[in-house]
mmCIF file of C-alpha atoms in Angstrom:
data_model
loop_
_atom_site.group_PDB
_atom_site.id
_atom_site.type_symbol
_atom_site.label_atom_id
_atom_site.label_comp_id
_atom_site.label_asym_id
_atom_site.label_seq_id
_atom_site.Cartn_x
_atom_site.Cartn_y
_atom_site.Cartn_z
ATOM 1 C CA MET A 1 26.169 -33.286 25.583
ATOM 2 C CA SER A 2 23.375 -31.413 24.020
ATOM 3 C CA ALA A 3 24.786 -28.234 21.639
ATOM 4 C CA ALA A 4 23.186 -24.971 22.807
ATOM 5 C CA ILE A 5 20.381 -23.532 21.253
ATOM 6 C CA VAL A 6 19.654 -19.855 19.764
ATOM 7 C CA CYS A 7 16.863 -18.146 21.837
ATOM 8 C CA PRO A 8 13.871 -16.903 18.521
ATOM 9 C CA VAL A 9 13.693 -13.753 20.717
ATOM 10 C CA CYS A 10 16.873 -11.737 21.367
ATOM 11 C CA ASN A 11 19.642 -14.168 19.603
ATOM 12 C CA GLU A 12 21.023 -15.304 22.989
ATOM 13 C CA LYS A 13 22.615 -18.605 22.793
ATOM 14 C CA ILE A 14 20.668 -20.806 25.119
ATOM 15 C CA PRO A 15 22.286 -23.751 27.082
ATOM 16 C CA ALA A 16 21.005 -27.637 26.711
ATOM 17 C CA GLY A 17 18.707 -28.574 28.995
ATOM 18 C CA THR A 18 17.151 -24.426 29.738
ATOM 19 C CA GLY A 19 13.539 -23.840 29.811
ATOM 20 C CA ALA A 20 13.818 -20.282 29.669
ATOM 21 C CA CYS A 21 16.225 -17.484 27.757
ATOM 22 C CA PRO A 22 18.767 -16.136 30.470
ATOM 23 C CA ARG A 23 19.072 -12.896 28.622
ATOM 24 C CA CYS A 24 15.236 -12.332 27.912
ATOM 25 C CA GLY A 25 13.403 -14.598 29.799
ATOM 26 C CA PHE A 26 11.628 -16.608 26.505
ATOM 27 C CA LYS A 27 9.914 -19.687 28.219
ATOM 28 C CA LEU A 28 11.355 -23.040 25.832
ATOM 29 C CA ILE A 29 8.249 -25.184 25.195
ATOM 30 C CA GLY A 30 8.862 -28.420 23.893
ATOM 31 C CA ALA A 31 11.276 -28.475 20.850
ATOM 32 C CA THR A 32 12.237 -25.196 18.960
ATOM 33 C CA GLN A 33 11.548 -25.242 15.436
ATOM 34 C CA THR A 34 13.159 -23.534 12.124
ATOM 35 C CA PHE A 35 11.160 -22.137 9.654
ATOM 36 C CA THR A 36 11.420 -20.199 6.071
ATOM 37 C CA PRO A 37 10.177 -16.575 5.913
ATOM 38 C CA VAL A 38 7.708 -16.107 3.469
ATOM 39 C CA SER A 39 8.168 -13.520 0.588
ATOM 40 C CA ALA A 40 7.794 -9.692 1.768
ATOM 41 C CA GLU A 41 6.518 -9.761 -1.804
ATOM 42 C CA PRO A 42 2.920 -8.049 -2.075
ATOM 43 C CA PRO A 43 0.979 -10.696 -3.648
ATOM 44 C CA ALA A 44 0.476 -10.619 -8.022
ATOM 45 C CA PRO A 45 -2.892 -8.253 -9.141
ATOM 46 C CA VAL A 46 -6.090 -10.556 -9.781
ATOM 47 C CA VAL A 47 -6.793 -9.041 -13.213
ATOM 48 C CA ASP A 48 -9.177 -9.085 -15.812
ATOM 49 C CA SER A 49 -7.517 -8.704 -19.160
ATOM 50 C CA GLY A 50 -10.490 -6.558 -20.179
ATOM 51 C CA ALA A 51 -11.244 -4.653 -16.923
ATOM 52 C CA VAL A 52 -10.127 -1.255 -17.126
ATOM 53 C CA PRO A 53 -8.641 0.238 -14.222
ATOM 54 C CA ALA A 54 -10.471 3.407 -12.839
ATOM 55 C CA LEU A 55 -10.830 5.161 -9.067
ATOM 56 C CA GLU A 56 -14.338 5.644 -7.360
ATOM 57 C CA VAL A 57 -14.463 8.625 -5.034
ATOM 58 C CA VAL A 58 -16.535 7.453 -2.737
ATOM 59 C CA LYS A 59 -16.337 10.251 -0.227
ATOM 60 C CA GLY A 60 -15.781 13.673 -0.654
ATOM 61 C CA PRO A 61 -16.291 15.798 -3.146
ATOM 62 C CA TYR A 62 -16.929 14.047 -6.465
ATOM 63 C CA ALA A 63 -19.028 11.513 -4.801
ATOM 64 C CA GLY A 64 -19.833 8.679 -7.025
ATOM 65 C CA GLU A 65 -17.741 9.741 -10.074
ATOM 66 C CA ASP A 66 -15.602 7.432 -11.551
ATOM 67 C CA PHE A 67 -11.930 8.446 -13.158
ATOM 68 C CA VAL A 68 -11.510 5.982 -15.820
ATOM 69 C CA LEU A 69 -8.012 5.226 -16.177
ATOM 70 C CA GLY A 70 -6.631 2.770 -18.784
ATOM 71 C CA GLN A 71 -2.620 2.044 -19.361
ATOM 72 C CA GLY A 72 0.007 4.253 -18.736
ATOM 73 C CA THR A 73 1.332 7.320 -16.414
ATOM 74 C CA PHE A 74 -1.417 9.078 -15.000
ATOM 75 C CA THR A 75 -1.217 12.917 -12.776
ATOM 76 C CA LEU A 76 -3.728 13.707 -9.098
ATOM 77 C CA GLY A 77 -3.605 16.733 -8.159
ATOM 78 C CA ARG A 78 -5.426 20.378 -8.246
ATOM 79 C CA ASP A 79 -3.463 21.548 -10.851
ATOM 80 C CA PRO A 80 -5.825 21.923 -14.181
ATOM 81 C CA SER A 81 -3.597 20.123 -16.002
ATOM 82 C CA CYS A 82 -3.538 16.860 -14.143
ATOM 83 C CA ASP A 83 -5.449 13.734 -15.534
ATOM 84 C CA VAL A 84 -6.929 13.793 -12.106
ATOM 85 C CA PHE A 85 -8.545 17.006 -11.587
ATOM 86 C CA LEU A 86 -8.877 16.562 -7.835
ATOM 87 C CA SER A 87 -10.288 20.859 -7.204
ATOM 88 C CA ASN A 88 -9.909 20.750 -3.157
ATOM 89 C CA MET A 89 -7.120 23.061 -1.168
ATOM 90 C CA THR A 90 -6.124 18.888 0.615
ATOM 91 C CA VAL A 91 -4.866 18.490 -2.248
ATOM 92 C CA SER A 92 -1.566 19.883 -3.678
ATOM 93 C CA ARG A 93 -1.169 20.837 -7.188
ATOM 94 C CA HIS A 94 0.760 18.046 -8.498
ATOM 95 C CA HIS A 95 -0.088 15.024 -5.682
ATOM 96 C CA ALA A 96 0.653 12.036 -6.799
ATOM 97 C CA THR A 97 0.917 9.492 -10.026
ATOM 98 C CA ILE A 98 -0.930 6.380 -10.802
ATOM 99 C CA THR A 99 0.879 4.237 -13.521
ATOM 100 C CA VAL A 100 -1.080 1.230 -15.325
ATOM 101 C CA ASP A 101 1.604 -1.259 -16.968
ATOM 102 C CA GLY A 102 -0.616 -4.086 -18.017
ATOM 103 C CA ALA A 103 -1.974 -5.828 -14.715
ATOM 104 C CA ARG A 104 0.521 -3.730 -12.642
ATOM 105 C CA VAL A 105 -0.843 -0.597 -11.126
ATOM 106 C CA LEU A 106 1.181 1.671 -8.734
ATOM 107 C CA ILE A 107 0.724 4.849 -7.460
ATOM 108 C CA LYS A 108 3.767 7.236 -6.362
ATOM 109 C CA ASP A 109 3.235 9.921 -4.070
ATOM 110 C CA ALA A 110 5.222 13.209 -5.480
ATOM 111 C CA GLY A 111 6.051 15.276 -2.350
ATOM 112 C CA SER A 112 2.646 16.256 -1.405
ATOM 113 C CA LEU A 113 1.985 18.068 1.698
ATOM 114 C CA ASN A 114 -0.886 16.411 3.590
ATOM 115 C CA GLY A 115 0.624 12.326 2.031
ATOM 116 C CA THR A 116 -1.342 9.668 -0.006
ATOM 117 C CA TRP A 117 -2.988 7.551 1.733
ATOM 118 C CA VAL A 118 -3.494 3.511 1.239
ATOM 119 C CA ASP A 119 -5.374 1.619 3.052
ATOM 120 C CA GLY A 120 -5.334 3.653 5.538
ATOM 121 C CA LYS A 121 -0.968 3.896 5.936
ATOM 122 C CA VAL A 122 0.695 7.243 4.323
ATOM 123 C CA VAL A 123 3.064 5.485 1.714
ATOM 124 C CA ASP A 124 5.638 7.004 -0.972
ATOM 125 C CA GLU A 125 4.481 4.267 -3.206
ATOM 126 C CA ALA A 126 2.251 1.315 -3.359
ATOM 127 C CA LEU A 127 1.082 -1.442 -5.487
ATOM 128 C CA LEU A 128 -3.214 -0.791 -6.223
ATOM 129 C CA LEU A 129 -4.943 -3.921 -6.219
ATOM 130 C CA PRO A 130 -9.019 -3.830 -7.090
ATOM 131 C CA GLY A 131 -10.513 -2.830 -3.208
ATOM 132 C CA THR A 132 -7.886 -0.746 -2.511
ATOM 133 C CA HIS A 133 -8.650 2.595 -0.641
ATOM 134 C CA VAL A 134 -7.063 5.390 -1.379
ATOM 135 C CA GLN A 135 -7.122 9.365 0.723
ATOM 136 C CA ILE A 136 -5.947 11.949 -1.002
ATOM 137 C CA GLY A 137 -6.749 15.113 0.868
ATOM 138 C CA THR A 138 -10.475 15.210 1.321
ATOM 139 C CA PHE A 139 -11.092 12.645 -1.649
ATOM 140 C CA ASP A 140 -11.577 9.141 -0.589
ATOM 141 C CA MET A 141 -11.494 6.936 -3.651
ATOM 142 C CA VAL A 142 -11.583 3.081 -4.283
ATOM 143 C CA PHE A 143 -9.490 1.279 -6.899
ATOM 144 C CA LYS A 144 -11.057 -0.774 -9.013
ATOM 145 C CA GLN A 145 -11.914 -2.508 -12.616
ATOM 146 C CA LEU A 146 -14.739 -1.452 -15.054
ATOM 147 C CA ASN A 147 -15.830 -4.525 -17.513
ATOM 148 C CA ALA A 148 -14.617 -3.514 -20.978
#
């Protein structure tokens, strides 16, 4: 007598010889396989050790400008004391921070009103890789690495 298998959709036990799950209707075709989930960790950034991290404004005020970051933690906002001064009412006074630690570059929202957007999604924090789009208020920027 064969043992029951588990439905990959709803985890219901399916009696041996049955072609579909009695609970959700998932159709079994051939042998059910097991798999090992891939890691949810983002890929390691590809970084040129001699490159300098920067944000290039591609749309909005200051289009075409680069904000060169270097190593350390940088504040972004419309307060003139911020390291990256984004003078526009759509930007919070202290909108976000970017921390550059070797090859790892992390952006964190600082509780801003309009949010920090990375590749089209609102984030509390996110890793930045070359080519990542960052939107803060009306500023659309791309994270890149400049040759030293």
